[in-house]
Coordinates of C-alpha atoms in Angstrom, one line a residue:
M19 CA 64.0 30.1 92.4
L20 CA 64.8 33.2 92.1
P21 CA 68.4 33.8 92.0
L22 CA 68.6 36.5 95.0
A23 CA 70.0 36.8 98.3
D24 CA 67.6 35.5 101.1
C25 CA 66.8 39.3 102.2
W26 CA 66.1 40.5 97.8
R27 CA 63.6 36.6 98.2
W28 CA 61.6 37.8 101.6
A29 CA 61.3 41.5 100.4
A30 CA 60.1 40.2 97.2
V31 CA 57.3 38.0 100.0
A32 CA 56.3 41.3 101.3
L33 CA 56.1 42.8 97.9
S34 CA 54.1 40.6 96.4
L35 CA 51.7 40.5 100.1
I36 CA 51.7 44.2 100.2
L37 CA 49.3 44.0 96.4
F38 CA 46.9 41.3 98.0
L39 CA 46.1 43.1 101.2
S40 CA 45.8 46.4 99.1
M41 CA 42.8 44.1 98.0
F42 CA 40.9 44.5 101.4
L43 CA 41.8 48.5 101.1
G44 CA 40.1 48.7 98.5
F45 CA 36.9 47.0 99.7
S46 CA 36.8 48.8 102.7
G47 CA 35.1 52.4 103.6
A48 CA 39.1 53.8 103.3
I49 CA 39.0 54.1 99.6
E50 CA 36.2 56.1 100.3
K51 CA 39.1 59.1 101.8
M52 CA 40.6 58.4 99.7
P53 CA 41.7 61.2 96.2
L54 CA 39.7 59.5 93.1
D55 CA 43.3 59.0 91.4
V56 CA 44.3 57.3 94.0
A57 CA 41.6 55.1 94.5
T58 CA 41.7 53.8 91.1
V59 CA 45.5 52.8 91.0
V60 CA 44.5 50.9 94.9
Y61 CA 41.5 49.0 93.5
E62 CA 42.9 47.8 90.4
T63 CA 45.7 46.9 92.0
G64 CA 44.7 45.1 94.9
N65 CA 42.2 43.5 92.2
S66 CA 44.3 43.0 89.9
V67 CA 46.7 40.5 91.9
I68 CA 43.1 38.3 92.8
F69 CA 44.3 36.9 89.7
I70 CA 47.9 36.9 88.5
L71 CA 47.7 34.6 92.6
L72 CA 45.8 32.6 90.6
Y73 CA 47.8 31.9 87.9
L74 CA 52.1 32.0 89.9
V75 CA 50.1 29.0 91.4
M76 CA 48.2 26.8 89.1
A77 CA 52.1 27.3 86.9
F78 CA 54.0 26.2 90.5
L79 CA 51.8 23.6 91.0
V80 CA 52.7 22.5 86.6
L81 CA 56.1 22.7 87.4
D82 CA 56.1 21.1 91.2
A83 CA 54.5 18.4 89.5
A84 CA 56.7 18.3 87.1
R85 CA 59.2 18.2 89.3
L86 CA 57.9 15.2 91.3
V87 CA 57.3 12.7 88.1
H88 CA 61.0 13.7 87.4
L89 CA 59.9 15.7 83.9
I90 CA 61.7 18.7 84.7
P91 CA 65.6 19.0 87.8
K92 CA 64.6 20.1 91.1
S93 CA 67.3 23.0 90.1
W94 CA 65.2 24.8 87.8
L95 CA 62.9 25.7 91.2
Y96 CA 66.0 26.4 93.6
G97 CA 67.6 30.4 92.6
N98 CA 67.8 29.7 88.5
G99 CA 67.6 32.9 86.2
A100 CA 66.2 31.9 83.4
V101 CA 63.5 29.9 85.3
S102 CA 62.8 33.2 87.0
V103 CA 63.2 35.2 83.6
A104 CA 60.6 33.1 81.2
L105 CA 58.2 32.4 83.7
F106 CA 58.2 35.9 84.6
V107 CA 58.3 36.7 80.6
A108 CA 54.8 34.4 80.6
M109 CA 53.0 35.9 83.0
L110 CA 53.5 39.2 81.5
A111 CA 52.1 38.2 78.0
V112 CA 49.4 36.1 79.1
F113 CA 48.0 39.6 81.1
V114 CA 49.3 41.7 78.8
Y115 CA 46.7 39.5 76.4
G116 CA 44.7 39.6 79.0
N117 CA 44.4 43.3 79.2
L118 CA 44.0 44.1 75.3
H119 CA 40.9 41.7 74.8
Y120 CA 39.3 42.8 77.7
Y121 CA 39.3 46.2 75.6
D122 CA 38.3 44.3 72.7
K123 CA 34.3 44.5 72.8
K124 CA 32.8 42.1 71.1
R125 CA 29.7 42.7 69.3
V126 CA 26.8 40.2 69.4
P127 CA 24.1 40.5 66.6
M128 CA 20.9 38.6 67.5
E129 CA 17.7 37.2 65.8
I130 CA 14.5 36.4 67.2
K131 CA 11.1 36.0 64.8
S132 CA 7.3 35.8 66.2
D133 CA 4.2 35.7 65.8
K134 CA 3.5 38.3 68.6
M135 CA 5.2 40.5 66.4
K136 CA 2.6 41.0 63.6
G137 CA 1.8 43.4 62.1
K138 CA 4.6 45.4 64.4
R139 CA 7.2 46.9 62.8
Q140 CA 10.2 45.4 64.0
V141 CA 12.5 46.0 66.8
K142 CA 15.6 46.7 67.9
A143 CA 17.7 46.5 71.5
V144 CA 21.4 47.1 72.7
L145 CA 21.4 45.1 75.8
L146 CA 24.1 45.2 78.0
S147 CA 25.0 43.6 81.3
D148 CA 27.5 44.6 84.1
L149 CA 28.8 47.5 83.1
H150 CA 30.3 47.8 87.1
L151 CA 31.6 51.6 86.5
G152 CA 33.2 53.5 89.3
Y153 CA 37.0 53.1 90.9
H154 CA 38.2 51.6 87.3
N155 CA 36.0 52.1 85.0
R156 CA 35.5 55.3 84.8
R157 CA 34.0 58.4 82.6
A158 CA 36.2 58.2 79.7
E159 CA 35.1 54.8 78.9
L160 CA 31.3 54.7 79.4
S161 CA 32.0 57.4 77.5
K162 CA 34.0 55.6 74.4
W163 CA 30.6 52.4 75.3
V164 CA 28.0 55.6 74.6
D165 CA 29.6 56.2 71.3
M166 CA 28.8 52.6 70.4
I167 CA 25.8 52.1 71.2
N168 CA 24.5 55.4 69.8
A169 CA 25.9 54.3 66.7
E170 CA 23.6 51.1 66.5
H171 CA 19.8 53.6 66.0
A172 CA 18.0 51.0 68.9
D173 CA 14.6 51.4 69.8
L174 CA 15.5 50.0 73.3
V175 CA 18.2 50.1 75.7
L176 CA 18.0 47.2 77.4
I177 CA 20.6 46.6 81.3
C178 CA 20.2 43.6 83.4
G179 CA 21.9 44.9 85.7
D180 CA 25.0 46.0 88.0
V181 CA 25.9 49.0 86.9
V182 CA 27.3 49.8 89.7
D183 CA 31.1 48.4 90.6
I184 CA 31.1 48.8 94.3
S185 CA 30.3 52.6 95.4
V186 CA 27.9 55.5 93.9
R187 CA 30.2 57.4 94.9
P188 CA 33.2 58.0 91.4
L189 CA 29.8 57.9 89.5
L190 CA 29.0 61.8 90.8
E191 CA 32.0 62.6 91.5
E192 CA 32.9 62.2 87.3
R193 CA 28.5 63.6 86.6
V194 CA 28.5 59.7 84.9
A195 CA 24.8 59.7 84.7
E196 CA 25.8 62.8 82.4
E197 CA 27.7 60.1 79.9
F198 CA 23.6 57.7 79.8
R199 CA 21.8 61.2 78.9
R200 CA 23.3 61.0 75.9
L201 CA 22.3 57.9 75.2
N202 CA 20.4 57.7 72.2
A203 CA 18.2 55.7 72.8
P204 CA 15.0 54.9 76.2
V205 CA 16.7 52.8 78.4
Y206 CA 14.8 50.2 80.8
A207 CA 17.8 48.1 83.7
C208 CA 16.7 46.1 86.2
L209 CA 19.1 46.5 89.2
G210 CA 21.8 43.5 90.3
N211 CA 23.5 42.0 93.1
H212 CA 26.0 45.1 92.9
E213 CA 23.5 48.3 93.3
Y214 CA 22.9 46.6 96.8
Y215 CA 26.4 46.1 97.8
S216 CA 26.9 50.1 96.6
G217 CA 23.7 51.7 99.1
E218 CA 20.7 50.5 96.6
P219 CA 19.0 54.0 97.3
K220 CA 21.9 55.9 96.2
A221 CA 22.0 53.0 93.5
Q222 CA 18.5 54.2 92.5
Q223 CA 19.3 58.0 92.7
F224 CA 21.6 57.3 90.1
Y225 CA 20.1 55.8 87.7
R226 CA 16.9 58.5 88.2
D227 CA 19.9 61.3 87.3
A228 CA 21.1 59.0 84.5
G229 CA 17.6 58.9 82.8
I230 CA 16.8 55.1 83.3
T231 CA 14.0 53.6 84.1
L232 CA 14.4 51.2 86.5
L233 CA 11.8 47.8 86.2
R234 CA 11.7 46.5 90.8
D235 CA 9.1 43.6 89.9
S236 CA 6.9 45.9 87.5
V237 CA 6.7 45.8 83.9
A238 CA 6.5 48.4 80.5
R239 CA 6.4 48.7 77.5
A240 CA 7.8 50.0 74.8
C241 CA 8.3 49.5 70.6
G242 CA 5.7 47.4 71.0
L243 CA 7.4 45.6 73.4
C244 CA 6.4 43.9 77.0
I245 CA 9.5 45.1 79.3
V246 CA 9.7 43.0 82.8
G247 CA 12.0 43.9 85.1
R248 CA 13.2 41.8 88.0
D249 CA 14.9 43.3 91.2
D250 CA 18.1 41.2 92.0
R251 CA 17.7 38.4 94.1
T252 CA 20.3 39.8 96.4
N253 CA 16.4 41.4 97.7
L254 CA 14.9 38.2 99.6
R255 CA 11.8 40.2 100.0
R256 CA 11.7 40.0 96.0
K257 CA 8.3 39.1 94.6
P258 CA 8.1 36.4 92.3
L259 CA 7.7 36.5 88.6
A260 CA 4.3 34.2 88.0
D261 CA 3.1 37.2 90.9
I262 CA 4.8 41.0 88.0
V263 CA 3.3 39.0 84.9
R264 CA -0.2 38.2 86.7
G265 CA -2.5 40.1 85.3
S266 CA 0.2 42.9 84.1
V267 CA 1.3 40.8 80.7
S268 CA -1.3 39.6 78.0
A269 CA -0.7 35.7 76.5
D270 CA 0.2 38.2 73.1
E271 CA 2.6 40.4 73.6
F272 CA 6.5 39.9 72.4
T273 CA 7.4 39.8 76.7
I274 CA 11.2 40.5 77.7
L275 CA 12.5 39.8 81.4
L276 CA 15.1 41.0 82.8
D277 CA 16.6 39.3 85.5
H278 CA 20.2 39.7 87.1
Q279 CA 21.3 36.3 88.3
P280 CA 20.2 33.8 85.6
Y281 CA 19.4 30.9 88.3
H282 CA 15.8 29.1 88.1
L283 CA 15.5 29.7 84.7
E284 CA 12.4 27.2 84.5
E285 CA 10.1 29.8 86.1
A286 CA 10.9 32.3 82.5
E287 CA 9.5 28.9 80.9
R288 CA 6.5 28.6 83.2
C289 CA 5.6 31.5 83.1
G290 CA 5.9 32.7 78.8
V291 CA 7.6 35.0 78.6
D292 CA 9.3 34.9 74.9
F293 CA 13.3 35.7 76.2
Q294 CA 15.2 36.6 78.9
F295 CA 18.3 38.0 79.5
S296 CA 21.4 38.0 82.6
G297 CA 24.1 38.8 83.1
H298 CA 26.0 38.4 86.6
T299 CA 28.4 35.6 85.5
H300 CA 31.0 36.9 83.5
Y301 CA 31.6 34.1 82.5
G302 CA 34.1 33.3 85.4
Q303 CA 36.6 36.2 83.6
V304 CA 39.1 34.1 83.3
W305 CA 40.1 30.8 82.6
P306 CA 40.5 28.6 84.3
A307 CA 37.0 29.8 86.3
S308 CA 34.9 29.7 83.7
W309 CA 34.6 25.5 84.6
V310 CA 32.9 26.7 88.0
T311 CA 30.5 28.8 86.3
D312 CA 30.0 25.7 83.7
A313 CA 29.2 24.0 87.3
I314 CA 27.0 26.5 89.2
Y315 CA 24.7 28.1 86.4
E316 CA 22.5 26.0 83.9
D317 CA 23.2 28.2 81.2
A318 CA 27.1 30.3 82.6
F319 CA 27.3 31.8 79.3
G320 CA 25.4 32.4 75.6
P321 CA 22.5 31.3 74.1
L322 CA 19.9 28.7 75.6
Q323 CA 16.3 27.1 74.4
K324 CA 13.7 25.6 77.3
G325 CA 10.8 25.5 75.2
R326 CA 9.6 28.6 73.2
T327 CA 11.6 30.8 75.9
R328 CA 15.1 31.8 74.7
Y329 CA 17.4 32.5 76.6
Y330 CA 21.1 34.5 77.2
V331 CA 23.3 34.7 80.2
S332 CA 25.8 37.7 79.0
S333 CA 30.1 37.7 79.7
G334 CA 29.1 41.2 80.5
M335 CA 30.5 44.8 78.8
G336 CA 32.3 45.4 81.9
I337 CA 33.7 44.1 84.5
W338 CA 34.5 43.7 88.2
G339 CA 37.8 43.6 89.8
G340 CA 41.1 43.6 87.6
K341 CA 40.0 44.3 83.5
F342 CA 41.9 40.9 81.9
R343 CA 39.7 38.3 79.6
I344 CA 41.2 35.5 79.2
G345 CA 39.8 32.6 78.1
T346 CA 35.9 34.3 78.0
R347 CA 35.6 38.0 76.6
S348 CA 33.6 41.2 76.4
E349 CA 29.9 42.3 75.2
Y350 CA 27.2 43.9 74.5
V351 CA 24.5 41.7 72.0
V352 CA 22.2 43.3 69.5
L353 CA 18.8 41.6 69.2
T354 CA 16.4 42.8 66.6
V355 CA 12.8 41.4 67.6
G356 CA 10.1 40.3 64.5
E357 CA 7.4 39.4 62.5

């Protein structure tokens, strides 16, 4: 399609390949040795190319199909400057929109009324998932999120995993734990799969430094609520939910379950959990990957009710990889529980 000499076309192919391979550099140990700002550029470039490549493949499939059925002339795809520019502008518009939409964090209000809260005061909690702090979501970004959370004047902050992205190193270098300590409410969290990717012992230490109460197959009580945190299913030895709640949770307590990956939702219903909060899916981050998550999970995004148990699967506050949201959203949930 490019109206260029062969040497320049091959140069474009070579550049595209280099950008694509930078993704693998971002997941190798080499990124740990780079200066932080350089590592951020390598990470964001490589992981952005994945999504751009996806949309280019879809665009060329449509163009090729249209050519085969004679909806467009063959000349559109050979040495055509006008079509090249049009495609470039279209891709630019889509991904500029996707980037701006990523930064537009949606506040999702949610209210649950329960007889179990009779005689107790109403509790307000901010629910977060998938912050993915690291080379791309750095301290300055988290600082804005902390301000948004503090503006809610909540009683609790609950996080269901993937606070860390792929490495604890950038969090330590920028002293990100200090930002969490600015939160004006106690924080409870469970682990996600990315805490294991980044090195689970280091991630645990970061949680402690940040003042986050980590629940690993354990139970805590705060503000009249019972909070159950499951270890991530990456740990094949994590306890069954029934074993965690047996003898630890009373039937008359309003129970919130934090479980990063929303598999086997029926377990929470069987165990009498009142509300489960999960993340992990990102709802695919960009369309049409959201169709894939819909096919994999019973609930890939949003609210669900099974029996007396309510669920919410969040698309996440942060994101993995390129900072694009197309057909999905970045969000945090503001939950009120009362009588």
